[in-house]
Amino acid sequence: MTSFFEGIEPVRFDPDSTSELAYRHYDPDEIVLGKRMEDHLRFAVAYWHSFAWEGGDPFGGRSFERPWWGDTMEHAKIKADAAFEMFAILGQPFFCFHDQDVRPEGATFAESKARLDEIVEYFGEKMEQTGTRLLWGTANLFTNRRFMSGAATNPDPDVFAWSAATVKACMDATHTLGGQNYVLWGGREGYETLLNTDLSRERHQAGRFLQMVVDYKHRIGFQGQILVEPKPQEPSKHQYDYDVNTVYSFLKEFGLEGEVKMNIEQGHAILAGHSFEHELAMAAAFGILGSIDMNRNDYQSGWDTDQFPNNVPEVALAYYEVLRAGGFTTGGTNFDSKVRRQSLDPVDLIAGHVGAMDVCARGLKAAAAMLQDGGLEAARDERYAGWDTPVARDMLKNGTLDSIANRVISEGIDPEPRSGRQERLENWVNRFV
Ligand code: XLS
Ligand code: NI
Ligand code: NI
């Protein structure tokens, strides 16, 4: 067996290393807030970006040469060999995949499914040998032309049926491999033009679809968490799972708010006009923060460019929200990130992950230090302290506009505005990042 990553040694934690490929901040065994760093971050490689993406862009096709390009099961296994080789070099505890990333599509649904089953068995053996685990599995319901008008939201019921059967196969695969979550990202669950779209019908179809997913999870005894990954647009002009807040009201409408959590991606938050920490804080406030897709967009191009993260202060604020919400349980940090089109060499794939893991380690440590210091939490507590009085609590619980108005008059209430202290808080954060 030839090795795709020939000559690249396993990457180790060595802060004084002069090598390009060393972890200078990511020490899996370092204890942060009472837990190993590896168990906080729960890193995962995204199979699609590192092994299935060919280096194309809207103006040009494949730029990478890979020994696994081809549509036989032989190719799929060479790809799997390279993938597990990379997980071992990086010491990555987890990976994530779509059905489409790991096996060539067959001539019929049944053949595609049989191929998925075959590769799942192959993965199972490799996972057993290496200890690598599955953070989440998912279905690709957006690449093939049959999905061009949506999957669950398609005007054609046969596409709905195909999508349901595909998700069943992918949930089975995830369950078999002991996956910790199952993700649904609705890439084409949206519209291109309102002129041909029945919004109310499509949202109802999406709601029924998700109810079926949750029902099936219970039927097969899958213990993992079902996650929805919001994104406002791209590839569709508008996607129904726009952002955390939109998805939460959708879950409420279909009675799924206790069953489904969020997989939040940095680049998607930015596309929705939010910051990453906004989306994380919002999900935490609803109690639905599940997992994260870590990457970054190019801030000028306005596309979901899926670059590896490299901004420590930004990542620190994200992990602050994760830690503040109690940290990951089934979730983790999936690098939904790809090397650039000109980064042709196997070592580029390794370097992209190594740098990103160090950035995340620095962010996590800064976030833990901020939480331990408690400065922000103390300022927040103080800001809302007025609400801790019995009178204020009673007003919120039992008050009516009448009773409150009477009290304002009888007590001569006359509020005095107080500083929000934003600059002081920003200065405080900068002492840690
Ligand atoms: C695309 C999404 C996709 C999901 C999985 O923008 O991020 O990669 O994470 O389908
Ligand atoms: Ni994305
Ligand atoms: Ni993603």
Coordinates of C-alpha atoms and ligand atoms in Angstrom, one line a residue:
M1 CA 0.0 0.0 0.0
T2 CA 1.5 3.4 -1.0
S3 CA 1.1 6.1 1.5
F4 CA -0.4 9.4 0.4
F5 CA 1.2 11.3 3.3
E6 CA 4.6 9.5 2.8
G7 CA 7.3 11.0 5.0
I8 CA 5.0 13.0 7.3
E9 CA 5.5 12.1 10.9
P10 CA 2.6 12.2 13.5
V11 CA 2.3 15.7 14.7
R12 CA 3.2 16.2 18.4
F13 CA 2.8 18.9 21.0
D14 CA 6.2 20.7 21.2
P15 CA 6.1 24.4 22.0
D16 CA 9.8 24.8 21.2
S17 CA 9.8 22.9 18.0
T18 CA 11.4 24.4 14.9
S19 CA 9.4 22.2 12.6
E20 CA 6.6 23.5 10.5
L21 CA 4.3 20.7 11.7
A22 CA 4.1 20.8 15.5
Y23 CA 1.4 21.8 17.9
R24 CA 2.7 24.8 19.8
H25 CA -0.6 25.3 21.8
Y26 CA -2.7 22.2 21.4
D27 CA -1.7 19.8 24.1
P28 CA -4.5 17.1 24.2
D29 CA -3.6 16.3 27.8
E30 CA -3.4 19.7 29.2
I31 CA -6.1 20.2 31.8
V32 CA -8.3 23.2 31.2
L33 CA -11.1 23.9 33.7
G34 CA -10.7 20.4 35.1
K35 CA -10.9 18.6 31.7
R36 CA -8.4 17.5 29.1
M37 CA -8.1 19.9 26.2
E38 CA -8.9 17.1 23.7
D39 CA -12.1 16.4 25.5
H40 CA -13.1 20.1 25.5
L41 CA -12.4 20.7 21.8
R42 CA -13.4 17.3 20.4
F43 CA -11.8 18.0 17.0
A44 CA -13.1 16.4 13.8
V45 CA -11.9 16.3 10.2
A46 CA -14.6 17.0 7.5
Y47 CA -14.2 14.2 5.0
W48 CA -15.8 16.3 2.2
H49 CA -13.4 19.2 2.2
S50 CA -10.2 17.2 2.7
F51 CA -10.9 14.2 0.5
A52 CA -13.9 14.8 -1.8
W53 CA -13.4 18.4 -2.8
E54 CA -11.4 18.6 -6.0
G55 CA -10.2 22.2 -5.8
G56 CA -12.7 23.7 -8.2
D57 CA -14.3 27.2 -8.1
P58 CA -17.0 28.9 -10.2
F59 CA -14.5 29.5 -13.0
G60 CA -12.4 26.4 -13.1
G61 CA -12.6 22.7 -12.3
R62 CA -10.3 20.3 -10.5
S63 CA -7.0 21.6 -9.4
F64 CA -5.9 18.7 -7.1
E65 CA -4.4 15.4 -8.2
R66 CA -5.4 12.6 -5.9
P67 CA -4.9 8.8 -6.4
W68 CA -8.6 8.3 -5.3
W69 CA -10.3 10.3 -8.1
G70 CA -12.5 7.8 -9.9
D71 CA -15.9 6.2 -9.3
T72 CA -15.2 2.7 -8.3
M73 CA -15.3 1.2 -4.8
E74 CA -11.6 0.6 -5.2
H75 CA -11.1 4.4 -5.4
A76 CA -13.4 4.9 -2.4
K77 CA -11.2 2.6 -0.3
I78 CA -7.9 4.3 -1.3
K79 CA -9.6 7.5 -0.2
A80 CA -10.6 6.0 3.1
D81 CA -7.0 4.7 3.6
A82 CA -5.6 8.3 3.1
A83 CA -8.3 9.8 5.3
F84 CA -7.5 7.5 8.2
E85 CA -3.8 8.0 7.6
M86 CA -4.4 11.8 8.1
F87 CA -6.5 11.3 11.2
A88 CA -3.6 9.4 12.7
I89 CA -1.0 11.9 11.7
L90 CA -3.0 14.7 13.3
G91 CA -4.2 12.7 16.3
Q92 CA -7.8 13.8 15.4
P93 CA -10.3 12.0 17.6
F94 CA -13.2 12.4 15.3
F95 CA -14.4 12.7 11.7
C96 CA -17.6 13.6 9.9
F97 CA -18.9 12.6 6.5
H98 CA -21.8 12.7 3.9
D99 CA -22.8 9.5 2.0
Q100 CA -21.6 11.2 -1.2
D101 CA -18.1 11.9 0.1
V102 CA -17.3 8.3 0.9
R103 CA -18.8 6.1 -1.9
P104 CA -19.5 6.6 -5.6
E105 CA -23.2 6.9 -6.4
G106 CA -24.7 3.7 -7.9
A107 CA -27.0 3.4 -10.9
T108 CA -30.0 2.8 -8.6
F109 CA -30.9 3.8 -5.1
A110 CA -30.3 0.2 -4.0
E111 CA -26.9 0.1 -5.5
S112 CA -25.9 3.4 -3.8
K113 CA -27.1 2.1 -0.5
A114 CA -25.2 -1.2 -0.9
R115 CA -22.0 0.8 -1.6
L116 CA -22.6 2.9 1.5
D117 CA -23.0 -0.2 3.6
E118 CA -19.8 -1.6 2.2
I119 CA -17.8 1.5 3.0
V120 CA -19.4 1.7 6.5
E121 CA -18.0 -1.8 7.1
Y122 CA -14.6 -0.7 5.9
F123 CA -14.8 2.4 8.2
G124 CA -15.9 0.2 11.1
E125 CA -12.7 -1.9 10.9
K126 CA -10.5 1.2 10.6
M127 CA -12.2 2.9 13.5
E128 CA -11.7 -0.2 15.6
Q129 CA -8.0 -0.3 14.7
T130 CA -7.3 3.4 15.2
G131 CA -9.7 4.5 17.8
T132 CA -11.0 7.3 15.6
R133 CA -14.7 8.1 16.3
L134 CA -17.5 9.5 14.3
L135 CA -18.7 13.0 15.5
W136 CA -21.5 13.0 13.0
G137 CA -22.9 11.6 9.8
T138 CA -25.1 13.3 7.3
A139 CA -26.7 13.0 3.8
N140 CA -25.8 15.0 0.8
L141 CA -29.1 16.2 -0.5
F142 CA -27.8 19.0 -2.6
T143 CA -25.1 17.9 -5.2
N144 CA -27.1 15.7 -7.6
R145 CA -29.4 17.4 -10.0
R146 CA -32.4 15.6 -8.6
F147 CA -32.1 17.9 -5.6
M148 CA -31.9 21.2 -7.6
S149 CA -35.4 22.3 -6.4
G150 CA -34.9 21.0 -2.8
A151 CA -35.0 17.7 -1.0
A152 CA -37.8 17.6 1.7
T153 CA -39.2 20.9 0.2
N154 CA -39.2 19.7 -3.4
P155 CA -42.4 20.2 -5.4
D156 CA -42.0 16.6 -6.5
P157 CA -43.1 14.0 -3.9
D158 CA -40.8 11.4 -5.4
V159 CA -37.8 13.6 -4.5
F160 CA -39.2 13.9 -0.9
A161 CA -39.3 10.1 -0.9
W162 CA -35.8 9.7 -2.3
S163 CA -34.5 12.1 0.3
A164 CA -36.3 10.3 3.2
A165 CA -34.8 7.0 2.1
T166 CA -31.4 8.6 1.8
V167 CA -31.6 10.1 5.3
K168 CA -32.7 6.7 6.7
A169 CA -29.6 5.0 5.1
C170 CA -27.3 7.7 6.5
M171 CA -28.9 7.6 9.9
D172 CA -28.4 3.8 9.9
A173 CA -24.8 4.2 8.8
T174 CA -24.2 6.8 11.6
H175 CA -25.9 4.5 14.2
T176 CA -23.8 1.5 13.1
L177 CA -20.6 3.5 13.4
G178 CA -21.5 4.8 16.9
G179 CA -21.9 8.4 15.6
Q180 CA -22.5 11.0 18.4
N181 CA -24.8 13.2 16.3
Y182 CA -26.7 13.3 13.1
V183 CA -26.7 16.5 11.1
L184 CA -29.2 18.0 8.7
W185 CA -28.1 21.0 6.6
G186 CA -30.7 22.1 4.2
G187 CA -28.5 23.4 1.4
R188 CA -31.3 23.5 -1.1
E189 CA -34.2 23.7 1.3
G190 CA -35.1 27.2 0.2
Y191 CA -36.0 29.0 -3.0
E192 CA -34.4 30.6 -6.0
T193 CA -37.5 32.8 -6.8
L194 CA -40.6 33.5 -4.9
L195 CA -42.5 33.5 -8.3
N196 CA -42.6 29.7 -8.4
T197 CA -42.6 28.9 -4.7
D198 CA -45.3 28.0 -2.2
L199 CA -43.6 28.9 1.1
S200 CA -46.3 27.5 3.4
R201 CA -46.4 24.2 1.7
E202 CA -42.6 23.8 1.6
R203 CA -42.1 24.7 5.2
H204 CA -44.8 22.1 6.2
Q205 CA -42.9 19.5 4.1
A206 CA -39.7 20.4 5.9
G207 CA -41.4 20.2 9.3
R208 CA -42.9 16.7 8.6
F209 CA -39.5 15.5 7.3
L210 CA -37.8 16.5 10.5
Q211 CA -40.5 14.9 12.6
M212 CA -39.9 11.7 10.7
V213 CA -36.1 11.9 11.3
V214 CA -36.8 12.3 15.1
D215 CA -39.3 9.5 15.1
Y216 CA -36.8 7.2 13.3
K217 CA -34.0 8.1 15.7
H218 CA -36.2 6.8 18.6
R219 CA -37.3 3.7 16.6
I220 CA -33.7 2.5 16.1
G221 CA -32.6 3.6 19.5
F222 CA -30.0 6.0 18.2
Q223 CA -28.6 7.8 21.3
G224 CA -26.9 10.6 19.4
Q225 CA -28.2 14.1 19.1
I226 CA -30.1 15.3 16.0
L227 CA -28.6 18.7 14.9
V228 CA -29.8 21.2 12.3
E229 CA -27.2 23.5 10.7
P230 CA -28.5 26.9 9.9
K231 CA -27.4 28.9 6.9
P232 CA -29.1 31.9 5.3
Q233 CA -28.3 31.3 1.6
E234 CA -25.9 29.7 -0.8
P235 CA -26.5 27.6 -2.8
S236 CA -30.2 28.7 -2.6
K237 CA -31.0 32.4 -2.8
H238 CA -32.9 32.0 0.5
Q239 CA -32.8 29.0 2.9
Y240 CA -35.5 28.3 5.4
D241 CA -32.9 27.4 8.2
Y242 CA -31.7 31.0 8.0
D243 CA -30.2 31.3 11.5
V244 CA -30.5 30.0 15.0
N245 CA -33.5 32.2 15.9
T246 CA -35.4 31.2 12.7
V247 CA -34.7 27.5 13.2
Y248 CA -35.9 27.7 16.9
S249 CA -39.3 29.1 15.9
F250 CA -39.5 26.4 13.2
L251 CA -38.7 23.7 15.8
K252 CA -41.4 25.2 18.1
E253 CA -43.9 25.2 15.3
F254 CA -43.4 21.5 14.7
G255 CA -43.0 20.5 18.4
L256 CA -39.4 19.5 18.1
E257 CA -37.6 22.0 20.3
G258 CA -36.8 19.4 22.9
E259 CA -35.5 17.0 20.3
V260 CA -33.2 18.9 18.0
K261 CA -30.2 21.1 18.7
M262 CA -28.0 23.3 16.5
N263 CA -24.7 22.8 14.6
I264 CA -23.5 26.3 14.2
E265 CA -20.9 27.3 11.6
Q266 CA -18.8 30.4 11.8
G267 CA -19.1 31.2 8.1
H268 CA -22.9 30.7 8.1
A269 CA -23.2 33.1 11.0
I270 CA -21.3 35.8 9.1
L271 CA -23.5 35.2 6.0
A272 CA -26.6 35.7 8.1
G273 CA -25.2 39.1 9.2
H274 CA -24.3 37.9 12.7
S275 CA -21.1 37.1 14.5
F276 CA -20.2 33.5 15.4
E277 CA -20.6 34.3 19.1
H278 CA -24.0 35.8 18.5
E279 CA -25.3 32.6 17.1
L280 CA -23.7 30.5 19.9
A281 CA -25.1 32.8 22.6
M282 CA -28.5 32.7 21.0
A283 CA -28.5 28.9 20.8
A284 CA -27.3 28.7 24.4
A285 CA -30.1 31.1 25.5
F286 CA -32.6 28.6 23.9
G287 CA -30.8 25.6 25.4
I288 CA -30.1 24.2 21.9
L289 CA -26.4 24.6 21.5
G290 CA -25.1 21.3 20.1
S291 CA -21.9 21.4 18.1
I292 CA -19.8 23.8 15.9
D293 CA -18.5 23.8 12.4
M294 CA -15.3 25.8 12.7
N295 CA -14.0 27.8 9.7
R296 CA -13.9 31.4 8.5
N297 CA -15.1 33.3 5.5
D298 CA -13.2 35.8 3.4
Y299 CA -14.7 39.0 4.9
Q300 CA -14.4 40.8 1.6
S301 CA -15.8 38.3 -0.9
G302 CA -19.1 37.6 0.8
W303 CA -18.9 33.9 0.0
D304 CA -18.9 30.9 2.3
T305 CA -15.2 30.3 1.6
D306 CA -14.7 27.7 4.3
Q307 CA -11.1 28.7 5.2
F308 CA -9.4 27.3 8.3
P309 CA -9.8 29.7 11.3
N310 CA -6.8 31.9 12.1
N311 CA -8.2 34.7 14.3
V312 CA -7.5 33.9 18.0
P313 CA -9.6 36.7 19.5
E314 CA -12.6 35.7 17.4
V315 CA -12.2 32.0 18.3
A316 CA -11.8 32.9 22.0
L317 CA -15.2 34.7 22.0
A318 CA -16.8 31.7 20.4
Y319 CA -15.4 29.2 22.9
Y320 CA -16.3 31.6 25.7
E321 CA -19.9 31.0 24.8
V322 CA -19.4 27.3 24.5
L323 CA -17.8 27.1 27.9
R324 CA -20.3 29.4 29.5
A325 CA -23.0 27.1 28.2
G326 CA -21.3 24.2 30.0
G327 CA -19.1 22.9 27.1
F328 CA -19.8 20.2 24.5
T329 CA -21.6 17.0 25.4
T330 CA -22.2 15.1 22.2
G331 CA -20.9 18.0 20.1
G332 CA -17.4 19.1 19.1
T333 CA -15.3 21.2 16.8
N334 CA -15.7 20.0 13.2
F335 CA -13.3 21.7 10.8
D336 CA -15.7 22.4 8.0
S337 CA -12.7 24.0 6.3
K338 CA -10.7 23.4 3.2
V339 CA -7.3 24.3 1.9
R340 CA -7.1 26.8 -0.9
R341 CA -7.2 25.8 -4.5
Q342 CA -3.5 26.4 -5.0
S343 CA -2.6 24.3 -1.9
L344 CA -1.9 21.2 -3.9
D345 CA 0.4 19.2 -1.6
P346 CA -0.5 16.5 0.9
V347 CA 1.4 18.5 3.5
D348 CA -0.9 21.5 2.9
L349 CA -3.9 19.4 4.2
I350 CA -1.9 18.6 7.3
A351 CA -0.7 22.2 7.9
G352 CA -4.3 23.6 7.5
H353 CA -5.5 21.4 10.4
V354 CA -2.4 21.9 12.5
G355 CA -2.6 25.7 12.4
A356 CA -6.4 25.6 13.0
M357 CA -6.0 23.3 16.0
D358 CA -3.4 25.6 17.5
V359 CA -5.7 28.6 17.0
C360 CA -8.6 26.8 18.7
A361 CA -6.3 25.7 21.6
R362 CA -5.3 29.3 22.1
G363 CA -8.9 30.4 21.9
L364 CA -10.1 27.8 24.3
K365 CA -7.3 28.7 26.9
A366 CA -8.2 32.4 26.6
A367 CA -11.9 31.6 27.0
A368 CA -11.2 29.5 30.1
A369 CA -9.0 32.2 31.6
M370 CA -11.8 34.8 31.1
L371 CA -14.4 32.5 32.6
Q372 CA -12.1 31.7 35.6
D373 CA -11.4 35.4 36.2
G374 CA -15.1 36.0 36.1
G375 CA -14.8 39.7 35.1
L376 CA -17.5 39.6 32.4
E377 CA -19.9 37.5 34.5
A378 CA -19.5 39.8 37.5
A379 CA -20.2 42.8 35.3
R380 CA -23.2 41.1 33.9
D381 CA -24.5 40.1 37.3
E382 CA -24.1 43.6 38.5
R383 CA -25.9 45.0 35.5
Y384 CA -29.0 43.0 36.2
A385 CA -28.7 43.1 40.0
G386 CA -31.9 45.2 40.2
W387 CA -33.9 42.2 39.1
D388 CA -32.8 40.2 42.1
T389 CA -35.0 42.2 44.5
P390 CA -38.3 40.6 45.6
V391 CA -40.3 43.5 44.2
A392 CA -38.8 43.2 40.7
R393 CA -39.2 39.5 40.7
D394 CA -42.8 39.8 41.7
M395 CA -43.5 42.4 39.0
L396 CA -42.2 40.0 36.3
K397 CA -44.1 37.1 37.6
N398 CA -47.4 38.5 38.8
G399 CA -47.4 42.1 37.5
T400 CA -50.1 43.7 35.4
L401 CA -49.8 47.0 33.6
D402 CA -52.3 48.4 36.2
S403 CA -50.5 47.3 39.3
I404 CA -47.1 48.4 37.9
A405 CA -48.5 51.8 36.9
N406 CA -49.9 52.3 40.4
R407 CA -46.5 51.5 41.9
V408 CA -44.7 53.9 39.6
I409 CA -46.9 56.7 40.8
S410 CA -47.1 55.8 44.5
E411 CA -43.4 55.2 44.8
G412 CA -42.4 58.0 42.6
I413 CA -40.2 55.7 40.5
D414 CA -37.7 57.7 38.4
P415 CA -35.0 55.5 36.8
E416 CA -31.4 56.8 36.5
P417 CA -29.6 55.5 33.4
R418 CA -26.3 53.7 34.0
S419 CA -23.2 53.1 31.8
G420 CA -23.2 49.9 29.7
R421 CA -19.3 50.0 30.1
Q422 CA -18.7 48.5 26.7
E423 CA -15.2 50.0 26.2
R424 CA -14.1 48.8 29.7
L425 CA -15.4 45.3 28.9
E426 CA -13.7 45.3 25.5
N427 CA -10.4 46.4 27.2
W428 CA -10.9 43.6 29.8
V429 CA -11.3 41.0 27.0
N430 CA -8.1 42.2 25.3
R431 CA -6.1 41.4 28.4
F432 CA -6.8 37.7 27.7
V433 CA -6.7 37.3 24.0
Ligands
XLS1 C1 -22.3 23.9 3.8 C2 -22.4 23.1 5.0 C3 -22.2 21.6 4.9 C4 -22.7 21.0 6.2 C5 -22.9 19.5 6.1 O1 -22.2 25.1 3.7 O2 -21.5 23.7 5.9 O3 -20.8 21.4 4.7 O4 -21.8 21.2 7.3 O5 -23.8 19.2 5.1
NI2 NI -20.9 25.7 5.3
NI3 NI -21.1 23.0 7.8

